[in-house]
PDB file of C-alpha atoms in Angstrom:
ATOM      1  CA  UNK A   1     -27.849 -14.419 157.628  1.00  0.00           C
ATOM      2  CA  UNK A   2     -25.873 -16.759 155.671  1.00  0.00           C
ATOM      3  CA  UNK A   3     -22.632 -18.093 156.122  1.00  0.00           C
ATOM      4  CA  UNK A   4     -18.865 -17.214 153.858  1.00  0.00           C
ATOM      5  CA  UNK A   5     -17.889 -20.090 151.875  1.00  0.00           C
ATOM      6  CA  UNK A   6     -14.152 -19.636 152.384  1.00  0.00           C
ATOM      7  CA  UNK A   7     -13.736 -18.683 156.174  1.00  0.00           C
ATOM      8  CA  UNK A   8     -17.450 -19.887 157.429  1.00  0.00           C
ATOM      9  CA  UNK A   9     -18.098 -15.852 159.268  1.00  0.00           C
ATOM     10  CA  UNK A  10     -21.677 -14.802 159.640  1.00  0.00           C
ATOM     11  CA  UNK A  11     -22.482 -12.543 156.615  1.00  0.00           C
ATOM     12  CA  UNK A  12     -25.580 -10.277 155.385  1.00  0.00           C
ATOM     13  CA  UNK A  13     -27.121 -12.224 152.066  1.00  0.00           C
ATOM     14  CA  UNK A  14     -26.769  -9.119 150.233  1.00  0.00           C
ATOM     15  CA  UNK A  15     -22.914  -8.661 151.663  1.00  0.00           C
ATOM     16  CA  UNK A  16     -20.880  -8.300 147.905  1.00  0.00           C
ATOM     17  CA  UNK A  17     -17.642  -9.214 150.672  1.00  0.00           C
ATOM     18  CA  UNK A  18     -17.322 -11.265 153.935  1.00  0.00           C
ATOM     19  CA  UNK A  19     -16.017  -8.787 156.023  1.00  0.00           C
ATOM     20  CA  UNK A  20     -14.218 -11.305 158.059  1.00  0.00           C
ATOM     21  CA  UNK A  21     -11.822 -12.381 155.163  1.00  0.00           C
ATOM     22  CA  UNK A  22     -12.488 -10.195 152.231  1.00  0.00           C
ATOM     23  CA  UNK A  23     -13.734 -13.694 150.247  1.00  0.00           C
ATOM     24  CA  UNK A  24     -16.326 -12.335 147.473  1.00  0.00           C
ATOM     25  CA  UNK A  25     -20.296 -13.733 148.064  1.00  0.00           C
ATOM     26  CA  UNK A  26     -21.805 -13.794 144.136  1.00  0.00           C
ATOM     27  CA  UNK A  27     -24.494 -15.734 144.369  1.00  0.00           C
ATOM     28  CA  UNK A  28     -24.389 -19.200 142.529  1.00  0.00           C
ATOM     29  CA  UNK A  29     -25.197 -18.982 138.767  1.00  0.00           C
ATOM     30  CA  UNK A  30     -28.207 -20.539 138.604  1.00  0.00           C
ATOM     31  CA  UNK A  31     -29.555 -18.178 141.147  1.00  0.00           C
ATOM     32  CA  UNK A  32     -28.475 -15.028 138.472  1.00  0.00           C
ATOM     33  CA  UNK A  33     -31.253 -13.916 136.078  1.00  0.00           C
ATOM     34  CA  UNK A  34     -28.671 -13.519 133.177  1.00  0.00           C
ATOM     35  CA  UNK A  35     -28.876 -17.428 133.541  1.00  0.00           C
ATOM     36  CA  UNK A  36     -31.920 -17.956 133.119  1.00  0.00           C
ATOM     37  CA  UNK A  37     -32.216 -15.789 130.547  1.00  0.00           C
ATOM     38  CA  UNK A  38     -29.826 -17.787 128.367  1.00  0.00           C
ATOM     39  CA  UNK A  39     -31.164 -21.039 128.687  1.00  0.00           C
ATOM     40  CA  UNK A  40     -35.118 -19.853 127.152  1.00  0.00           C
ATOM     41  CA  UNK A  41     -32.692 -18.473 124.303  1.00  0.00           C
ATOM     42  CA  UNK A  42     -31.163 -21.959 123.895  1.00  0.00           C
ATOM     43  CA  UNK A  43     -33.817 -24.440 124.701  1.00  0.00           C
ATOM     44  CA  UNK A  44     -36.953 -22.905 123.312  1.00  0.00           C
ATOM     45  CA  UNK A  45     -35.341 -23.742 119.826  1.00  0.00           C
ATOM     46  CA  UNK A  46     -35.157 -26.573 120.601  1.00  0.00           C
ATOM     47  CA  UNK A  47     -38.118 -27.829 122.144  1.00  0.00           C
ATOM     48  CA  UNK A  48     -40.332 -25.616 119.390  1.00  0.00           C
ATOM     49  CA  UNK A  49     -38.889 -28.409 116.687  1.00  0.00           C
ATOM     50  CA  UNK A  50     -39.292 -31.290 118.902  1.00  0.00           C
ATOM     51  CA  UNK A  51     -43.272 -30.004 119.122  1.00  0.00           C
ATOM     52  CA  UNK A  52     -43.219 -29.283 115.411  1.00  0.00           C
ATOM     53  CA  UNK A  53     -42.176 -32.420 114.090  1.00  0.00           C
ATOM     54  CA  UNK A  54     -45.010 -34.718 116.714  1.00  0.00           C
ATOM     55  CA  UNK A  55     -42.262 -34.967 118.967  1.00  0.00           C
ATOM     56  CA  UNK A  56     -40.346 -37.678 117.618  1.00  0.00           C
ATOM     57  CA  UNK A  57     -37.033 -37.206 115.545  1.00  0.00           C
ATOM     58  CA  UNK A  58     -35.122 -39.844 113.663  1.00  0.00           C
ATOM     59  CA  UNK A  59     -32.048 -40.616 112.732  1.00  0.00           C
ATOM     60  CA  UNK A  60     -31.366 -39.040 109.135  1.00  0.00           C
ATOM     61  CA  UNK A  61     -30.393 -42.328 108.153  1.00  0.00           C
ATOM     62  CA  UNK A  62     -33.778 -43.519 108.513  1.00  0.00           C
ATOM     63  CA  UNK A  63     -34.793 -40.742 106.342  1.00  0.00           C
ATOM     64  CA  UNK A  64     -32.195 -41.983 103.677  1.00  0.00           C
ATOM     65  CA  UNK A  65     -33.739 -45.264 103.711  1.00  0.00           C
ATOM     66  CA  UNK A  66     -37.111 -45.013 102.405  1.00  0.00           C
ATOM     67  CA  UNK A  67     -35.449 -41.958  99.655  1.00  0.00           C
ATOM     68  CA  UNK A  68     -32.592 -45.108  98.892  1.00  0.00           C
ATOM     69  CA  UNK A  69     -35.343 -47.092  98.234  1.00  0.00           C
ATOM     70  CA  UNK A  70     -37.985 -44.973  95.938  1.00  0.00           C
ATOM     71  CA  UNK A  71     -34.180 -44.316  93.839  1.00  0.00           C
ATOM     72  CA  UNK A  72     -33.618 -48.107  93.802  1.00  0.00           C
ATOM     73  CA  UNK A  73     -36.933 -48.531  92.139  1.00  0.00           C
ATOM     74  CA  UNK A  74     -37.434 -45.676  90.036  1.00  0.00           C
ATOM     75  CA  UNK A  75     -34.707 -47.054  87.290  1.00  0.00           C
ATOM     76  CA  UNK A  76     -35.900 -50.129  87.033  1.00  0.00           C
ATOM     77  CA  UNK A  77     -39.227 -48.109  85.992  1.00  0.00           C
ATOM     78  CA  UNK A  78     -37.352 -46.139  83.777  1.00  0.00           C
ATOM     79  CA  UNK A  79     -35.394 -49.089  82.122  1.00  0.00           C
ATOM     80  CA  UNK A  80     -39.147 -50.690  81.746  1.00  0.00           C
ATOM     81  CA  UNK A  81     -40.025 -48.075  79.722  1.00  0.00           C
ATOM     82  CA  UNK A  82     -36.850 -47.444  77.959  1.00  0.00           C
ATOM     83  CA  UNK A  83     -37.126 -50.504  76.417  1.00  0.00           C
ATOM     84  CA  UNK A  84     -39.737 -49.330  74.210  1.00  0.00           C
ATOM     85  CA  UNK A  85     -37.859 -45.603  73.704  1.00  0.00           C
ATOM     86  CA  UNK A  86     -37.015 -44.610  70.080  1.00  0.00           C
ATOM     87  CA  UNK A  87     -37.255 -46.300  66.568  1.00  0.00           C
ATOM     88  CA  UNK A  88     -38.251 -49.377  66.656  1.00  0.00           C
ATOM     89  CA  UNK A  89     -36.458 -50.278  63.625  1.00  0.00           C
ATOM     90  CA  UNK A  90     -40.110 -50.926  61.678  1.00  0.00           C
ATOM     91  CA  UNK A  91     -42.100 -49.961  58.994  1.00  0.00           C
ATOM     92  CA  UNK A  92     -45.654 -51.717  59.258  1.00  0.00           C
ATOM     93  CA  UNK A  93     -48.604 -51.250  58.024  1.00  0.00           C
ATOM     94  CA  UNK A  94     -51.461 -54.092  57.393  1.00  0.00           C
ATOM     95  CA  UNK A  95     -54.592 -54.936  55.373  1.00  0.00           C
ATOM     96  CA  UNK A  96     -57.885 -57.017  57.083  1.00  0.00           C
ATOM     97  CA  UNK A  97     -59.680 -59.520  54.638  1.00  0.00           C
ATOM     98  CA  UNK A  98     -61.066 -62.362  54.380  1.00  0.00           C
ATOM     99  CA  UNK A  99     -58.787 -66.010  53.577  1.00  0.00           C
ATOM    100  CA  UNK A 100     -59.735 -68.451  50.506  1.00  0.00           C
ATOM    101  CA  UNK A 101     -61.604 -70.935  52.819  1.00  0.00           C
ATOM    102  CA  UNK A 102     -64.009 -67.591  54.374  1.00  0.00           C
ATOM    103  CA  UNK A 103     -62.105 -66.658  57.963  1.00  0.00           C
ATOM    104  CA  UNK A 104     -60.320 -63.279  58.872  1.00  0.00           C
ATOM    105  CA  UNK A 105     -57.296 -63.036  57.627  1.00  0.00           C
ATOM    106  CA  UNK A 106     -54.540 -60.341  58.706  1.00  0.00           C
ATOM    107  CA  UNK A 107     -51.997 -59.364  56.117  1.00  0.00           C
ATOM    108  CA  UNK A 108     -48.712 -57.526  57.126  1.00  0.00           C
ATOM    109  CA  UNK A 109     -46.382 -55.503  55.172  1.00  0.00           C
ATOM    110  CA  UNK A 110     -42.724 -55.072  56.963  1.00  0.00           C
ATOM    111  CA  UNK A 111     -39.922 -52.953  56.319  1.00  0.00           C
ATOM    112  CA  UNK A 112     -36.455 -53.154  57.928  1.00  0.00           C
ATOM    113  CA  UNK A 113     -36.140 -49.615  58.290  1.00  0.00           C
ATOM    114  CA  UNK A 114     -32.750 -50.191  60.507  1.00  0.00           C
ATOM    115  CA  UNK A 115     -29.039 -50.945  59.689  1.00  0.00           C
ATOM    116  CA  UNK A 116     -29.376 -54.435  61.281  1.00  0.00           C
ATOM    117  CA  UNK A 117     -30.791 -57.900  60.212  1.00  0.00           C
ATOM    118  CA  UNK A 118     -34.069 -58.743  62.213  1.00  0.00           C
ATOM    119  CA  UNK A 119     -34.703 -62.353  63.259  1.00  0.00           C
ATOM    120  CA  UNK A 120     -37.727 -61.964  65.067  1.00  0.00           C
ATOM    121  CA  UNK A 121     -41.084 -60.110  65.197  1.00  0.00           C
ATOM    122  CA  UNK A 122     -43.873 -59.681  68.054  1.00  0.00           C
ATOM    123  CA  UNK A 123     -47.543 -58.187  67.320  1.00  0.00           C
ATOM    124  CA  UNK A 124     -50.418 -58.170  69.844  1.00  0.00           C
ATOM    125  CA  UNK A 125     -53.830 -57.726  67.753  1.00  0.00           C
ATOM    126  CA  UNK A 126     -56.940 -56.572  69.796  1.00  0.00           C
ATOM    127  CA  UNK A 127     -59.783 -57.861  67.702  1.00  0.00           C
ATOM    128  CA  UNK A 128     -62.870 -56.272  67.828  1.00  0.00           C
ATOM    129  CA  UNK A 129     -66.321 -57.839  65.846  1.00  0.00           C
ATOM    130  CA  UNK A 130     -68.784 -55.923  63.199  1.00  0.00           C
ATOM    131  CA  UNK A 131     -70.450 -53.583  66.158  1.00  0.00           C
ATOM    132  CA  UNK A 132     -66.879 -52.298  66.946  1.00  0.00           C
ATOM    133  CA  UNK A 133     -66.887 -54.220  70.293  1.00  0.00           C
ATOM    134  CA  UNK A 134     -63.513 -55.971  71.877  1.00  0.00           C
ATOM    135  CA  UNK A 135     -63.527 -59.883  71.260  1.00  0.00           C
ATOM    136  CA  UNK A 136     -62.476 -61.339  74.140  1.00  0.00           C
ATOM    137  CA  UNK A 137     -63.215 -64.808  74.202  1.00  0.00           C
ATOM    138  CA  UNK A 138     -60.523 -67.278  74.363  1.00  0.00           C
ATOM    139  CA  UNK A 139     -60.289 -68.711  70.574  1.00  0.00           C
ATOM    140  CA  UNK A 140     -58.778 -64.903  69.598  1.00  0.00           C
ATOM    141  CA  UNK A 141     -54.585 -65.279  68.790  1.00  0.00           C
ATOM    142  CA  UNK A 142     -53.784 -61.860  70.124  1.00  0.00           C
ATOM    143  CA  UNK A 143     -50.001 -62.569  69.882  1.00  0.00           C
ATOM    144  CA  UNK A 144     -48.658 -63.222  66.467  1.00  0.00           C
ATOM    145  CA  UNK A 145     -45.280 -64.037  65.696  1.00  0.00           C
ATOM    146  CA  UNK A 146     -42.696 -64.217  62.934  1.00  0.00           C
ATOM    147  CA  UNK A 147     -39.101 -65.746  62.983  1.00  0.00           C
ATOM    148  CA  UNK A 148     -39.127 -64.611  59.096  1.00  0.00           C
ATOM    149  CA  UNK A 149     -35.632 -62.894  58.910  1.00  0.00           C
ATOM    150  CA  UNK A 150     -35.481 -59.248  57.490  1.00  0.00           C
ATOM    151  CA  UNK A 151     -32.124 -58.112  56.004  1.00  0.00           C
ATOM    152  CA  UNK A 152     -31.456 -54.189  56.821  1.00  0.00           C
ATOM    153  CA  UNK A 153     -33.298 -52.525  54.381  1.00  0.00           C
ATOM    154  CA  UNK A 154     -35.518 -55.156  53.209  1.00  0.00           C
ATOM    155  CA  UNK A 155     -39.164 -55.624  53.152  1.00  0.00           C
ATOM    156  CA  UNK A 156     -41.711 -59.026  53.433  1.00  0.00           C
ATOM    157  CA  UNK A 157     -45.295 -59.668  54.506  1.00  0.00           C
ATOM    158  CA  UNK A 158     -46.964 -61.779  56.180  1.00  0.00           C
ATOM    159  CA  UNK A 159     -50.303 -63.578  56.492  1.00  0.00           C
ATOM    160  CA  UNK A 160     -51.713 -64.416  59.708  1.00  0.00           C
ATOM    161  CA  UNK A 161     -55.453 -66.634  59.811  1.00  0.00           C
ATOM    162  CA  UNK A 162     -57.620 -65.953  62.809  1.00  0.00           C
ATOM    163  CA  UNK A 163     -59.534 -68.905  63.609  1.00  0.00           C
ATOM    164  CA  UNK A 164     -62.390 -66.762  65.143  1.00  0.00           C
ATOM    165  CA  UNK A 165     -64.669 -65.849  62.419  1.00  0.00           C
ATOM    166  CA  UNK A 166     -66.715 -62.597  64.275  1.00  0.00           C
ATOM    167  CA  UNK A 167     -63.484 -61.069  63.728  1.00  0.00           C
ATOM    168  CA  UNK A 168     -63.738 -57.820  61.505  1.00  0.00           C
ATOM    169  CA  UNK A 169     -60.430 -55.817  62.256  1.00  0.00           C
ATOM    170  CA  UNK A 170     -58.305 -55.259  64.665  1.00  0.00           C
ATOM    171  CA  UNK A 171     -56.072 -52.771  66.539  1.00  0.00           C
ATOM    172  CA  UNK A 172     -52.354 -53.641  66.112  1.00  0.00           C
ATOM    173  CA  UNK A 173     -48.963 -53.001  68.099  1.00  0.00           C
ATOM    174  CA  UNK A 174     -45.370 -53.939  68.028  1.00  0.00           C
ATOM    175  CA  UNK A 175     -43.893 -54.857  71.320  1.00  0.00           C
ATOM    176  CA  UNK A 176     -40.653 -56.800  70.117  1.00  0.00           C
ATOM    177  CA  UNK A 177     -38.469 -56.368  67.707  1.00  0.00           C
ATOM    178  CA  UNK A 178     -35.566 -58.885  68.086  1.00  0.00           C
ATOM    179  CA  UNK A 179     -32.443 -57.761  65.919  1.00  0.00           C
ATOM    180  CA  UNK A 180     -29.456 -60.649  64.573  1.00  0.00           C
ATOM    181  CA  UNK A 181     -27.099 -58.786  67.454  1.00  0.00           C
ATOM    182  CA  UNK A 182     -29.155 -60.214  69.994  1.00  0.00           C
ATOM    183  CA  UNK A 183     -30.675 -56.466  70.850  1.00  0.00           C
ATOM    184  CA  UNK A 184     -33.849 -56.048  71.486  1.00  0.00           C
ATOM    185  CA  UNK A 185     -36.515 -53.306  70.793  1.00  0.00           C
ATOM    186  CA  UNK A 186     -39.547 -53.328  73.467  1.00  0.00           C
ATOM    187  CA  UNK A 187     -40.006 -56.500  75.773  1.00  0.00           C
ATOM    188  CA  UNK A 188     -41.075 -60.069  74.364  1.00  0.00           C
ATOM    189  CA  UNK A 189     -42.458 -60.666  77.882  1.00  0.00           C
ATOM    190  CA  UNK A 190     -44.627 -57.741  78.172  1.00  0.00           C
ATOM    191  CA  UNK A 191     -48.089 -57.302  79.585  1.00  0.00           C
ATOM    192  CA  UNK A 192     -51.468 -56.410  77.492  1.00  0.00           C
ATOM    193  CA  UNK A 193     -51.197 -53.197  79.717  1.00  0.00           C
ATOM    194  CA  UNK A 194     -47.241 -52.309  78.588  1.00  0.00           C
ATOM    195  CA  UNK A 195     -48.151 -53.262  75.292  1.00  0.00           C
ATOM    196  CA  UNK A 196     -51.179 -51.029  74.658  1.00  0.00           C
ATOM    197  CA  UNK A 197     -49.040 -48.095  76.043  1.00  0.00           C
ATOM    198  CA  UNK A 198     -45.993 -48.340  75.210  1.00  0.00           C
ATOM    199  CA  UNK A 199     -46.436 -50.560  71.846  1.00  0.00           C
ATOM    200  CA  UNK A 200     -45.537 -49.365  68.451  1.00  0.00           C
ATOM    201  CA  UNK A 201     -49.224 -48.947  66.480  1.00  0.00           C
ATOM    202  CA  UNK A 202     -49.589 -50.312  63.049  1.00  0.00           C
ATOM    203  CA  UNK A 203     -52.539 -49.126  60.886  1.00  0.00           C
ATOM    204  CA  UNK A 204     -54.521 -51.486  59.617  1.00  0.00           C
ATOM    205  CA  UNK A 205     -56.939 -51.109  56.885  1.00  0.00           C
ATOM    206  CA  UNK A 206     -59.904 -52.947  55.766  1.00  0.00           C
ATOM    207  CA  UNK A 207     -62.420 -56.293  57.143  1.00  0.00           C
ATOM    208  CA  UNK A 208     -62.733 -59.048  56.932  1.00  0.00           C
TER     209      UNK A 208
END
């Protein structure tokens, strides 16, 4: 037996009434199946992505972060390489030989090929010796450089003596061209590994 909440009368559990006061006796809701029932619909959701994801979750901001971050660095990569994106405003090509005294000589023939004056030049030469093999020692000038000015549409050339005479020809690349506007194609401060992939090649004919 159980007891009416509204009048306190002795009543049979499965009473629908009290038949003291008429006061109905539904059991409390989380005693009814339908209950139940509803809560596995709404929590096993929930707890299935809580398993799923290791049973952490984070804020979404902290997902934002590291995404704000790879964005933050990706166009500084891309302005890297933009530098060295389109024309670079040259014409080049250059001729190994030998100077009058006997040591490798590098001759270059430039064209202005753009509608602005150019004040400054950058080359990187690899040099490599008779066997085809990379000179690296330290006596090698692998950056040469010319503040010859080149009117738009103008050509020049220019000599360039390598002190290291096992030098027999060499690989060539443009990395800055510095124009009278103070623009710049490719980066004066780039590294070998930059230059060699993003450089402008020049062919170069000839030994020395």
């Amino acid at each position: 037996m159980i007891h009416c909440k509204v009048c306190g009368a002795e009543i049979a559990p499965s009473a629908k009434t009290c038949p003291s006061c008429g006061a109905s006796n539904k059991p409390p809701v989380y005693k009814r199946i339908w209950f139940w029932l509803l809560m596995i619909f709404v929590l096993l959701p929930i707890l299935t992505g809580i398993l799923s994801s290791g049973g952490t979750t984070s804020p979404q901001g902290s997902g934002n972060s590291s995404g704000t971050a790879e964005n933050s660095s990706n166009p500084t990569a891309s302005a890297k390489q933009s530098e060295f994106d389109g024309d670079c405003g040259v014409s080049a090509s250059a001729q190994m030989g030998a100077s009058i005294i006997g040591y490798p000589e590098l001759t270059i023939s430039i064209t202005n090929t753009s509608e602005k004056d150019i004040s400054a030049i950058q080359f990187y030469a690899v040099p490599y010796d008779v066997y085809g093999d990379e000179i690296t020692s330290w006596k090698n000038q692998n950056n040469l450089y010319t503040d010859t000015a080149i009117g738009a549409g103008k050509s020049t050339s220019i000599s360039y003596q390598f002190i290291e005479d096992r030098v027999k020809t060499v690989k060539l690349y443009i990395y800055s061209v510095y124009f009278s506007d103070g623009t710049e194609w490719g980066n004066k401060d780039a590294a070998k590994s930059t230059i060699l992939d993003h450089g402008a090649l020049v062919e170069v004919s000839g030994e020395s």
